[in-house]
Short mmCIF file of C-alpha atoms in Angstrom, two decimals:
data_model
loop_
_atom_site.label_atom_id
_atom_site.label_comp_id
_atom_site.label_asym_id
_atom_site.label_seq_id
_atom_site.Cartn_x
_atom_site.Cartn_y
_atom_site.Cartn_z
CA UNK A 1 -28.00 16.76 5.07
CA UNK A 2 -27.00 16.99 8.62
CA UNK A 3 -24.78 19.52 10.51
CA UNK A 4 -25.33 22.37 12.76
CA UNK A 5 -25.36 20.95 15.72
CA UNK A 6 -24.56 22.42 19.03
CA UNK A 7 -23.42 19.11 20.54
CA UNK A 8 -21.32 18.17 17.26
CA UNK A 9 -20.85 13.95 16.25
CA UNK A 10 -17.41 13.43 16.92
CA UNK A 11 -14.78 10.70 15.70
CA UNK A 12 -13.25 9.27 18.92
CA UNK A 13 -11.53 5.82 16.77
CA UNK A 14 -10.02 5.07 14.13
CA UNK A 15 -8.64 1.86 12.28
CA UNK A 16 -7.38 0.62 8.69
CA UNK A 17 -6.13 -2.06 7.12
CA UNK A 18 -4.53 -1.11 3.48
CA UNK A 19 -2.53 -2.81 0.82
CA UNK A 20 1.38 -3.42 1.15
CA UNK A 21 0.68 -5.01 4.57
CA UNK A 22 -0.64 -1.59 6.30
CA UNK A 23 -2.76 -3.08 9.38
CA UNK A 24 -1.91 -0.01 11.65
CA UNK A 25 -2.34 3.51 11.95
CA UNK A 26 1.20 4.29 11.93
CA UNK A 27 2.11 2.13 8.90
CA UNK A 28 -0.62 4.24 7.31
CA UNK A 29 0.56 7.19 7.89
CA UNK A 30 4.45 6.32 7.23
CA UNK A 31 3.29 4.85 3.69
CA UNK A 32 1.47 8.60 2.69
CA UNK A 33 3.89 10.95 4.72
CA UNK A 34 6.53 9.54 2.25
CA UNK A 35 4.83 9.35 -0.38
CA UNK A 36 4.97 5.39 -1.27
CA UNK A 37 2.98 3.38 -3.74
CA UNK A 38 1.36 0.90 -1.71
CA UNK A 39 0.38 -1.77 -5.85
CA UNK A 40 1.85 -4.69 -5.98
CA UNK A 41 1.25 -7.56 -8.51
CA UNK A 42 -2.10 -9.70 -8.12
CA UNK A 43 -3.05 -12.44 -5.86
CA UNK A 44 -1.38 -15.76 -6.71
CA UNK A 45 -3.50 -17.28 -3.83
CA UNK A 46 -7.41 -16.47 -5.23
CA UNK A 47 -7.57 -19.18 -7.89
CA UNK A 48 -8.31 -15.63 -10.45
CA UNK A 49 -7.93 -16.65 -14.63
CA UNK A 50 -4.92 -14.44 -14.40
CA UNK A 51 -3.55 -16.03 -17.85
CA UNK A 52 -6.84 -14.62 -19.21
CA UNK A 53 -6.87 -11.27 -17.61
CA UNK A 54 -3.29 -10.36 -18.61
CA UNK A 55 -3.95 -11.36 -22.36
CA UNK A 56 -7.35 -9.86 -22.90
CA UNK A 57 -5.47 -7.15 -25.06
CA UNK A 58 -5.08 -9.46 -27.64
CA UNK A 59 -8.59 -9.75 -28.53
CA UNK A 60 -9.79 -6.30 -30.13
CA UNK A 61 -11.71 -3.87 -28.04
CA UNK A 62 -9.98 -4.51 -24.82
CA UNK A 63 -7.59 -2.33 -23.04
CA UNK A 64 -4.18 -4.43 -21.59
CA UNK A 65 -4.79 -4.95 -18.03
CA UNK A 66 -0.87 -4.39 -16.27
CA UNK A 67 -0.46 -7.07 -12.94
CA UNK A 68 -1.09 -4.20 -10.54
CA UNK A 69 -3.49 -3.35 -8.23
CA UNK A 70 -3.65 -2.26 -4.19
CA UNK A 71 -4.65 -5.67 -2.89
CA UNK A 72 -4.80 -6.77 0.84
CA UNK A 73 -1.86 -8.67 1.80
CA UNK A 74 -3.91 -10.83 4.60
CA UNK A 75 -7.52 -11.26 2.47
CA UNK A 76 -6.94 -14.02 3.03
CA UNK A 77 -6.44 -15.18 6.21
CA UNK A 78 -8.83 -14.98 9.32
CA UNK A 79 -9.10 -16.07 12.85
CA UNK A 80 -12.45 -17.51 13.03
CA UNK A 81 -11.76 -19.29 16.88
CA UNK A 82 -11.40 -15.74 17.99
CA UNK A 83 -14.67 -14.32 16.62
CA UNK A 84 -16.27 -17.52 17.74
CA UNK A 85 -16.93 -18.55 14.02
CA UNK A 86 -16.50 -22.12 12.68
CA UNK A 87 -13.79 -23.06 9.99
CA UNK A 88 -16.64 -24.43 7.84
CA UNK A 89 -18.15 -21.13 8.09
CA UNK A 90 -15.68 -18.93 8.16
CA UNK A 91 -14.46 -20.33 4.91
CA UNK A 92 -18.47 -19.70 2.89
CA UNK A 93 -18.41 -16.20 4.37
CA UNK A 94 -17.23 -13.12 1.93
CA UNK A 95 -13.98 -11.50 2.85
CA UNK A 96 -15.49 -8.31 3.34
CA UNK A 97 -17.07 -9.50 6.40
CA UNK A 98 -14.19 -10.87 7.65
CA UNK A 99 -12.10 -7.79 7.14
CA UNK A 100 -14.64 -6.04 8.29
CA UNK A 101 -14.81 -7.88 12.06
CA UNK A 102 -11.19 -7.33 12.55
CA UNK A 103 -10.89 -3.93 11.63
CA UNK A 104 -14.16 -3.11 13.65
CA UNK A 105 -12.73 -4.47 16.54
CA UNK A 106 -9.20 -2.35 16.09
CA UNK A 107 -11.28 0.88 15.57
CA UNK A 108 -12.98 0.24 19.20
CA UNK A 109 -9.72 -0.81 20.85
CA UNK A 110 -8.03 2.62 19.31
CA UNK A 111 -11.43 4.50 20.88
CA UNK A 112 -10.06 3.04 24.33
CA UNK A 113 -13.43 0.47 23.94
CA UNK A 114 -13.41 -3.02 25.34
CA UNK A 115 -14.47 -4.67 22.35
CA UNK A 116 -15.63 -7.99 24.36
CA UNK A 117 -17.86 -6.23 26.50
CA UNK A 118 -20.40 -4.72 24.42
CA UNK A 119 -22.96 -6.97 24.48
CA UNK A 120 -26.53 -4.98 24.66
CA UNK A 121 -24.80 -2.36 23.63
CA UNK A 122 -27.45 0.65 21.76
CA UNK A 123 -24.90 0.60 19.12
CA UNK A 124 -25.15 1.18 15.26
CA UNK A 125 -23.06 -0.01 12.88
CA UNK A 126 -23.13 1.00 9.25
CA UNK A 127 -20.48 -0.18 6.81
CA UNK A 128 -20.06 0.75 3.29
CA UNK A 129 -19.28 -2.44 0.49
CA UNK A 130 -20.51 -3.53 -2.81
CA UNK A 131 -20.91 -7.67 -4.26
CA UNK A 132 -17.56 -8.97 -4.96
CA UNK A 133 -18.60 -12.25 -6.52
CA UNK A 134 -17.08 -14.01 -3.90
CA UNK A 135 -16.73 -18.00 -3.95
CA UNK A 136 -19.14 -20.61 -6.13
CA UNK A 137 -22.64 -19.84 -7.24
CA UNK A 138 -24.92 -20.65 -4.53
CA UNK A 139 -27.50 -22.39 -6.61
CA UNK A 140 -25.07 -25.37 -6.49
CA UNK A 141 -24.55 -28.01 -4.13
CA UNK A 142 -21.31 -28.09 -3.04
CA UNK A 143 -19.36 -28.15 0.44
CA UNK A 144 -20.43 -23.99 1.55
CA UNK A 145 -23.84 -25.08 0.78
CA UNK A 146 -26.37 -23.96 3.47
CA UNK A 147 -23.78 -21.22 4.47
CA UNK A 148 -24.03 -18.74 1.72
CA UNK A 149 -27.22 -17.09 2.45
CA UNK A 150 -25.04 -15.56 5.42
CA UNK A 151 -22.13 -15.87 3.51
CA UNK A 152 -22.80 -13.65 1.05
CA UNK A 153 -25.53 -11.34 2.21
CA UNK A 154 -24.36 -7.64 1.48
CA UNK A 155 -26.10 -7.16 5.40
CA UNK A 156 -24.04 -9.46 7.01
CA UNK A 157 -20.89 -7.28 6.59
CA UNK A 158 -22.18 -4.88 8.61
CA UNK A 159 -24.71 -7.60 10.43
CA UNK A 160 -21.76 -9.81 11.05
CA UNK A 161 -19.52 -6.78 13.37
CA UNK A 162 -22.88 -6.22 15.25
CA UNK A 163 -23.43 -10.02 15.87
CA UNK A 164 -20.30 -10.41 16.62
CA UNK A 165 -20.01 -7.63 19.41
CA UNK A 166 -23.84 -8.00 20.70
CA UNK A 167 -24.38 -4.79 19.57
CA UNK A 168 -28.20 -3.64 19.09
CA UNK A 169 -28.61 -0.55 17.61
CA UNK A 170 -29.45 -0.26 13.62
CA UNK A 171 -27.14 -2.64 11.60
CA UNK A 172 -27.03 -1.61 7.68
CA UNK A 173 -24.97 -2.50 4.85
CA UNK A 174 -24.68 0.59 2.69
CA UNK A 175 -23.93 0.15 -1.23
CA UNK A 176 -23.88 3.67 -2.95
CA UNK A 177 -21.01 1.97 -5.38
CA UNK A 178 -17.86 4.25 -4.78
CA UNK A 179 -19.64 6.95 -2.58
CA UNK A 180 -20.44 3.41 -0.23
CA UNK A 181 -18.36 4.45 3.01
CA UNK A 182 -18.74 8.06 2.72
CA UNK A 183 -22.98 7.62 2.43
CA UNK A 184 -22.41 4.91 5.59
CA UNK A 185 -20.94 7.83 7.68
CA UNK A 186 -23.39 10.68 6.76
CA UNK A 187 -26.50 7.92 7.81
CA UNK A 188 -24.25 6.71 10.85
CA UNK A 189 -24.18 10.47 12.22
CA UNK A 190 -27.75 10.87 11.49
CA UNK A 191 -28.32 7.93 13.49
CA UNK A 192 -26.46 9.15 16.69
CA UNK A 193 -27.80 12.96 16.35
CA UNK A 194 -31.45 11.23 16.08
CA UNK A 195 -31.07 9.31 18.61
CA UNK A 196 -31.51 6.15 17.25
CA UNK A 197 -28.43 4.62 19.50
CA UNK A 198 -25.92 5.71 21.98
CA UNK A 199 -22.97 5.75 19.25
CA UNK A 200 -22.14 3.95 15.65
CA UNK A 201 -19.39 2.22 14.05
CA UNK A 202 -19.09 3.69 10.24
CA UNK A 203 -16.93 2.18 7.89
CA UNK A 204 -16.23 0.67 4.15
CA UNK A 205 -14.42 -2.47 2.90
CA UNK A 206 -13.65 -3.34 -0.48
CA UNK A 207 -11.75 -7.03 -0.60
CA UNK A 208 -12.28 -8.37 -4.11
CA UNK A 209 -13.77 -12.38 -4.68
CA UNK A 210 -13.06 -11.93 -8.43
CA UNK A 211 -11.00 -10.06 -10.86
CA UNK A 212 -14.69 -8.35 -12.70
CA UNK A 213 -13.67 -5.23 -11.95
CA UNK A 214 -10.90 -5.53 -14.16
CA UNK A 215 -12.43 -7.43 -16.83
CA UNK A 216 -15.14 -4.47 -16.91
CA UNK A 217 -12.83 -1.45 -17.08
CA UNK A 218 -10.59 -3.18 -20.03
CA UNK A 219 -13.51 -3.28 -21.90
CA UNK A 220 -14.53 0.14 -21.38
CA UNK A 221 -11.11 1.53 -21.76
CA UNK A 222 -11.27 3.31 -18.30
CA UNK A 223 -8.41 0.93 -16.75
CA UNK A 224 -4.80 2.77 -16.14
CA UNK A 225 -2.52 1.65 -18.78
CA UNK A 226 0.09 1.68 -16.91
CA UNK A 227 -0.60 0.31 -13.54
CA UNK A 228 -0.69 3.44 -11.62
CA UNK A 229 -3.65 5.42 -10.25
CA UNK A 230 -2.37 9.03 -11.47
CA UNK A 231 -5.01 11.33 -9.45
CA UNK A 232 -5.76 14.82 -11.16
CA UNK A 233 -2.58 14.07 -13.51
CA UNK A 234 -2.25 15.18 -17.10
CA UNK A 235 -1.33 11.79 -18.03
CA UNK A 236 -4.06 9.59 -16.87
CA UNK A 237 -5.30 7.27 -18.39
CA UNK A 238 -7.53 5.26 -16.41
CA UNK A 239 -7.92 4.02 -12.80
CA UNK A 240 -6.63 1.04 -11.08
CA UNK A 241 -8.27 -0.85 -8.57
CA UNK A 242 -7.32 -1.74 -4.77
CA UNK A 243 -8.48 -3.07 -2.16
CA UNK A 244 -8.78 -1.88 1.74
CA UNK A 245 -10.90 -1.27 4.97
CA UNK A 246 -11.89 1.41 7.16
CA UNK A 247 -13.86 1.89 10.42
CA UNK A 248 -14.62 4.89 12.76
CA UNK A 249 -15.90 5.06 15.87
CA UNK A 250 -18.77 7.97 16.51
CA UNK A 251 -20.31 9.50 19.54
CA UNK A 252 -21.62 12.72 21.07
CA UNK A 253 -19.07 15.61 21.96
CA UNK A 254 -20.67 15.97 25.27
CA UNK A 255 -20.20 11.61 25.77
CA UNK A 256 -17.09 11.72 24.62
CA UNK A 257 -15.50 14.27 26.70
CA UNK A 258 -17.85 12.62 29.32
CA UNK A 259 -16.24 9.54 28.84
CA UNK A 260 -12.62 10.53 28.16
CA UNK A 261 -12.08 9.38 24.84
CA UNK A 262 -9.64 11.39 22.66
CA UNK A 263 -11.34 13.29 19.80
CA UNK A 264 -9.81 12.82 16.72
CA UNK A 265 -12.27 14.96 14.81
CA UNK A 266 -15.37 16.91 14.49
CA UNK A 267 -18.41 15.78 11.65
CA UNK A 268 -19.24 19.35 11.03
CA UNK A 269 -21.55 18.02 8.09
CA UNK A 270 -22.14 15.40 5.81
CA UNK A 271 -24.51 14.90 2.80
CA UNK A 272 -25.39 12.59 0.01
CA UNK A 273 -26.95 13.55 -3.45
CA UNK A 274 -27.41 12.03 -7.12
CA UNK A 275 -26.85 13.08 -10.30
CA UNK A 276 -30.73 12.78 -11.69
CA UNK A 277 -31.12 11.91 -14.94
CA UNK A 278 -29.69 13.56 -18.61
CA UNK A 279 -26.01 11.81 -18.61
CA UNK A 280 -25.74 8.01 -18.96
CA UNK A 281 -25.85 6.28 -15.54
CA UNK A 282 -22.20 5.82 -14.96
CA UNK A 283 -20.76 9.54 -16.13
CA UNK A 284 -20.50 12.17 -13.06
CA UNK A 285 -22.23 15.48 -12.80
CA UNK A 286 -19.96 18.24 -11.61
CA UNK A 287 -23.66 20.10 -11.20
CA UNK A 288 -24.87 17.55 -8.99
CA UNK A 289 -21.64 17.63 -6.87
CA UNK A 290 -21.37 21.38 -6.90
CA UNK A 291 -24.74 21.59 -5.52
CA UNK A 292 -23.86 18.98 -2.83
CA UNK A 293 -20.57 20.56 -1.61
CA UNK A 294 -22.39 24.08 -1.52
CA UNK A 295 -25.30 22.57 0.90
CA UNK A 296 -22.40 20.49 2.69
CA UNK A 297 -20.89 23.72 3.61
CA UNK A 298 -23.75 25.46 4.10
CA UNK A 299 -24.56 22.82 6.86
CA UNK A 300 -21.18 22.65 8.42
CA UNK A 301 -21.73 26.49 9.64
CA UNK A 302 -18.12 27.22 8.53
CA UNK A 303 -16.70 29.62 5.68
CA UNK A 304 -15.81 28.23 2.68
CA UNK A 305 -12.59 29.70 2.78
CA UNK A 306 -11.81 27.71 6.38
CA UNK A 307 -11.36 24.48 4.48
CA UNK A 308 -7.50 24.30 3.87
CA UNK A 309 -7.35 20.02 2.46
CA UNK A 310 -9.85 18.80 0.40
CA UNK A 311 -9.46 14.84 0.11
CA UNK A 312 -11.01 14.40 -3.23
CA UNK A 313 -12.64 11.05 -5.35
CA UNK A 314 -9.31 11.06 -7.78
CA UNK A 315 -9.93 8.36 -9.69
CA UNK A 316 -7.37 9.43 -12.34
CA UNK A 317 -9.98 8.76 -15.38
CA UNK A 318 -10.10 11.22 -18.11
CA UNK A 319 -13.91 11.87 -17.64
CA UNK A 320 -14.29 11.65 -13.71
CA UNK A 321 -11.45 13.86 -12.69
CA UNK A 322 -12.52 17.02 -14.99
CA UNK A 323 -15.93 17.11 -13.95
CA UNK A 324 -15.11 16.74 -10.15
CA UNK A 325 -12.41 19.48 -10.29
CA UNK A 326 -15.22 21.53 -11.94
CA UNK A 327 -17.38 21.80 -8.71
CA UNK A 328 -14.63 21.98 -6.56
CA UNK A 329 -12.87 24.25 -8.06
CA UNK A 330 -16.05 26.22 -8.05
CA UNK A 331 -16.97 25.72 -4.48
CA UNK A 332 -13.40 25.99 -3.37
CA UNK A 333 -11.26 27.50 -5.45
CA UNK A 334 -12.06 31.22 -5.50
CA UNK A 335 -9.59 33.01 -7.57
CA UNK A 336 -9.52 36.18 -4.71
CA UNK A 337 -8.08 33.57 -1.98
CA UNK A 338 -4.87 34.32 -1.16
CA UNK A 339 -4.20 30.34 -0.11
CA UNK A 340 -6.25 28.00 -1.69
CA UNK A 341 -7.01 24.70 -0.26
CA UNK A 342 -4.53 21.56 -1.10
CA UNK A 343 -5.90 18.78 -3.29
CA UNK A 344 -5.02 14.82 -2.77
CA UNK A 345 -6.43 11.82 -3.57
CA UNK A 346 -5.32 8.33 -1.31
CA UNK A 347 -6.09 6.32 -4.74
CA UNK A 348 -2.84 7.72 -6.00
CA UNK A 349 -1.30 5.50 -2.96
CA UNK A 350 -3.10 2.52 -2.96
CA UNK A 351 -5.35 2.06 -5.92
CA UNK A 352 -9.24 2.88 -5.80
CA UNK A 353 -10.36 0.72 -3.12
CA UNK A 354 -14.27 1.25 -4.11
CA UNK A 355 -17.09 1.00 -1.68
CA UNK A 356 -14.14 1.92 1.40
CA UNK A 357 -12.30 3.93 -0.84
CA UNK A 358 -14.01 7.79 0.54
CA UNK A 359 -13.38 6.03 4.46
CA UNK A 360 -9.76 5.22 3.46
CA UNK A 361 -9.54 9.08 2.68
CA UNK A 362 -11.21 9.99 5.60
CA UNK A 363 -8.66 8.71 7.77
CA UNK A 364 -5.54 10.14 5.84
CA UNK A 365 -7.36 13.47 6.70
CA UNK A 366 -7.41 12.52 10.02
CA UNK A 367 -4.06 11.26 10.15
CA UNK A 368 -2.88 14.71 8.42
CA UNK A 369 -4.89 16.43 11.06
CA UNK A 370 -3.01 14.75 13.84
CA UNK A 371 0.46 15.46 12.49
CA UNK A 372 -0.01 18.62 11.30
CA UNK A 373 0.80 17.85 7.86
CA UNK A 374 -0.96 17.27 4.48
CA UNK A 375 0.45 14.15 2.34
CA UNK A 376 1.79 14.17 -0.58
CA UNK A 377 -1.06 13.60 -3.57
CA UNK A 378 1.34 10.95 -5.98
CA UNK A 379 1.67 11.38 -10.02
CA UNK A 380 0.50 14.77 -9.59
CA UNK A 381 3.72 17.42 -10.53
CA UNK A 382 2.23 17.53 -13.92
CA UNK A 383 -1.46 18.35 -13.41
CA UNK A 384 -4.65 17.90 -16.04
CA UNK A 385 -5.08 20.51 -18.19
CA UNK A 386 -8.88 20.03 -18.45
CA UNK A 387 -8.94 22.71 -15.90
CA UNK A 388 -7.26 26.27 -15.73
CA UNK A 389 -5.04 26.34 -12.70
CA UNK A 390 -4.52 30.18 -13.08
CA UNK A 391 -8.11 30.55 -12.54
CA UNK A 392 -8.77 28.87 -9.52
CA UNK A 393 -7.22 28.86 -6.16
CA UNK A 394 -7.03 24.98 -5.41
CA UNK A 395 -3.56 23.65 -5.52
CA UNK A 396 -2.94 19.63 -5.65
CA UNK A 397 -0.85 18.76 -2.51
CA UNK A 398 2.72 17.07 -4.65
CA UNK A 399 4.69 17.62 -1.18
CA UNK A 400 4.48 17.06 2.67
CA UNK A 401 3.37 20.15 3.87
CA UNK A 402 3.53 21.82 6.68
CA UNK A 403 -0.33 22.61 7.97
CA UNK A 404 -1.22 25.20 10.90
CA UNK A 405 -4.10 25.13 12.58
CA UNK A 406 -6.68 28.28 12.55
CA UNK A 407 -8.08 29.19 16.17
CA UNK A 408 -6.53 25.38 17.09
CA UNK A 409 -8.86 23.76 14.49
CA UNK A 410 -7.76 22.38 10.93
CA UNK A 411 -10.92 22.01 8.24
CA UNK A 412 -10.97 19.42 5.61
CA UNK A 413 -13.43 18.09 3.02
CA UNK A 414 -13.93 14.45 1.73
CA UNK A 415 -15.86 13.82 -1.57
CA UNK A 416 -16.69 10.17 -3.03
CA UNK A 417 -18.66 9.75 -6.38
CA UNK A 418 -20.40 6.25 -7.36
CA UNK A 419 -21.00 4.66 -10.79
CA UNK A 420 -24.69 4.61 -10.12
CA UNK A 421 -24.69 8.21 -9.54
CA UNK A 422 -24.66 9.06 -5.62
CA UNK A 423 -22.38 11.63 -4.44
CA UNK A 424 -20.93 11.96 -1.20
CA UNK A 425 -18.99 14.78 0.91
CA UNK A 426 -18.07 15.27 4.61
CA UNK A 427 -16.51 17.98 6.56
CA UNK A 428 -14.16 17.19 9.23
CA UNK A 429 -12.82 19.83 12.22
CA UNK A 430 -9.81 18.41 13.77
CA UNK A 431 -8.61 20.25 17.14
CA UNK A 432 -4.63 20.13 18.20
CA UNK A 433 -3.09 17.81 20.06
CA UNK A 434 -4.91 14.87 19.43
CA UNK A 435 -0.98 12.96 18.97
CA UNK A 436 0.75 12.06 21.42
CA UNK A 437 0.66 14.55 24.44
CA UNK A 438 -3.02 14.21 24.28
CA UNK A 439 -3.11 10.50 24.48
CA UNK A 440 -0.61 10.82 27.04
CA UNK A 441 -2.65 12.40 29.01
CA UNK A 442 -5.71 9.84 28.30
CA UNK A 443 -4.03 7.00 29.79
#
């Protein structure tokens, strides 16, 4: 757990790249102020068995699998000259890491950072991702061969941005399944408040080499039937899988302000748990999370009644969603608040982009923070009924709203949940007029 600190971790960069062709901030925040669904059909460019795929609910047991999902619309594509990367190599190494570099590098251009003159730099970089079976075996000979040990290493996506920049703080490749981003952040911060470098990119990327993902939720009957990722909706039926990157740049208060880099946000706490044993290995524990949330908050130093946006996991399966609304309807949603916090989930936008999906959420909270309001949560005007709404406070955000700042801070939570049972959850202070006047004033 960390938090409490009296010279606070702050965020002082940002960057994303989502599906529907969303490589900027601004897109980003255009796409969930009005409330767009960023799924589109599937790559025609990725050599995937789609004939397969979109007939395996012909053979009995499998769910159909609709062509949707949030998929990058430049996976493909990749500047290797520019990173100083050969074609030959470029082409053996996973798109994660390629993603990964680019959006990297945006995060420290947005943090006013140079991002060719790092080099020595006592700089961490932690990125969330997960194996995407990306390209050909590797016991095979064949034209990547004596490239995919790189290629393919889960560590080079985060070893690859470090390389890259020269940086030579602690390099790690986090995989905590879904919670994947959200975990990289809470060891990122530790990192910084321990000292163990100067400041730390944190980040996730999910770009996926194969359709599995697919294949493995039509067989388990977990995959929405209808193409859509309906968040905390009383017609769910499944989730649907996207695609996406996210990176922040973290530093001291006291360096930032130091340094005159615009603060986007304060880390007031983050934490990671698991579930423990009892369920199977792939069903949530609203226990485990409730107990997580309550420490979370605990360390943040803040009432619990402060947090006004809670950017939840959301996956929009019949199982996941109860269970998380459980704890945080428990943690959150006291019945005696006269305002409860709004609910949302970025998956209803853009799919559930896995290992960067709790990152991707991150910086919609940040975005929200910056404009004052709290996007719209989609599929969500008819809500689950595996919960009692009159009984709890929470509310799920189905319209821009307008969102006021207490003592010129807004609070917000983030919560990610993994398949092999990790649990995630941050808490994020963002101060007025970090928009435009403010970064007026920085250059």
């Amino acid at each position: 757990m960390t938090g409490g600190d009296h010279d606070p971790i702050v965020i002082v960069g940002t960057a994303v790249e989502a599906p529907g062709g969303v490589e900027t901030l601004e897109d980003f925040w255009t796409a969930l102020a009005g409330g767009q669904e960023l799924i589109g059909p599937f790559p025609r460019d990725r050599e995937w068995p789609l004939a397969q795929l979109l007939s395996l609910h012909e053979t009995e047991g499998w769910r159909r699998v609709r062509d949707a999902g949030g998929f990058l619309d430049g996976a493909t594509e990749f500047d290797a000259q520019f990173f100083g990367i050969t074609p030959r190599e470029a082409a053996a190494m996973d798109p994660q890491q390629r993603v990964g570099m680019r959006v990297a590098w945006r995060a420290l251009e947005n943090a006013g950072l140079n991002p060719g003159d790092l080099d020595g730099a006592e700089a961490g970089c932690y990125m969330g991702a997960s194996f995407t079976e990306y390209g050909p075996p590797s016991a095979a000979v064949n034209e990547h061969s004596g490239y995919r040990a790189t290629g393919t290493a889960l560590g080079a996506v985060a070893g690859r941005i470090s390389h890259g920049l020269g940086l030579i703080g602690p390099s790690l490749t986090v995989d905590t399944a879904c919670a994947s981003s959200l975990s990289a952040l809470h060891l990122a911060v530790g990192a910084v408040r321990g000292g163990e470098c100067d400041w730390a990119l944190a980040g996730g990327v999910c770009v996926m080499g194969s359709p599995a993902a697919f294949f493995e939720f039509a067989k388990n009957n977990a995959l929405a039937a209808d193409g859509h990722c309906r968040a905390y909706a009383g017609d769910a039926t499944g989730t649907l899988w996207g695609e996406g990157a996210a990176v922040v740049v973290l530093e001291r208060e006291s360096r930032a302000r130091a340094l005159g880099h615009l603060i986007h946000g304060r880390v007031l706490a983050t934490g990671i748990n698991h579930n423990g044993k009892g369920a199977p290995l792939a069903v949530p524990s609203a226990a485990a999370q409730q107990r997580l949330i309550e420490r979370t908050v605990a360390a943040a130093g803040i009432p619990v009644d402060a947090i006004e946006l809670i950017e939840g996991h959301g996956t929009g399966t019949p199982v996941g969603d109860p269970l998380e609304l459980t704890a945080l309807a428990t943690v959150y949603g006291a019945p005696g608040r006269s305002r409860g916090p709004l609910l949302g989930s970025v998956k209803s936008n853009i799919g559930h982009a896995q290992a960067a999906s709790g990152m991707l959420g991150l910086i919609k909270v940040l975005l929200c923070g910056q404009h004052g309001q709290i996007a719209p949560s989609l599929h969500a005007g008819t809500p689950t009924d595996a919960v009692r709404w009159s009984d709890t406070s929470l509310r799920l955000a189905t319209e821009l709203t307008d969102w006021q700042p207490v003592d010129g801070l807004r609070y917000a939570a983030v919560s990610s949940f993994g398949v092999a049972g990790t649990n995630a959850h941050a808490i994020v202070a963002m101060p007025t007029g970090v928009g435009r006047e403010q970064e007026e004033a920085h250059v």
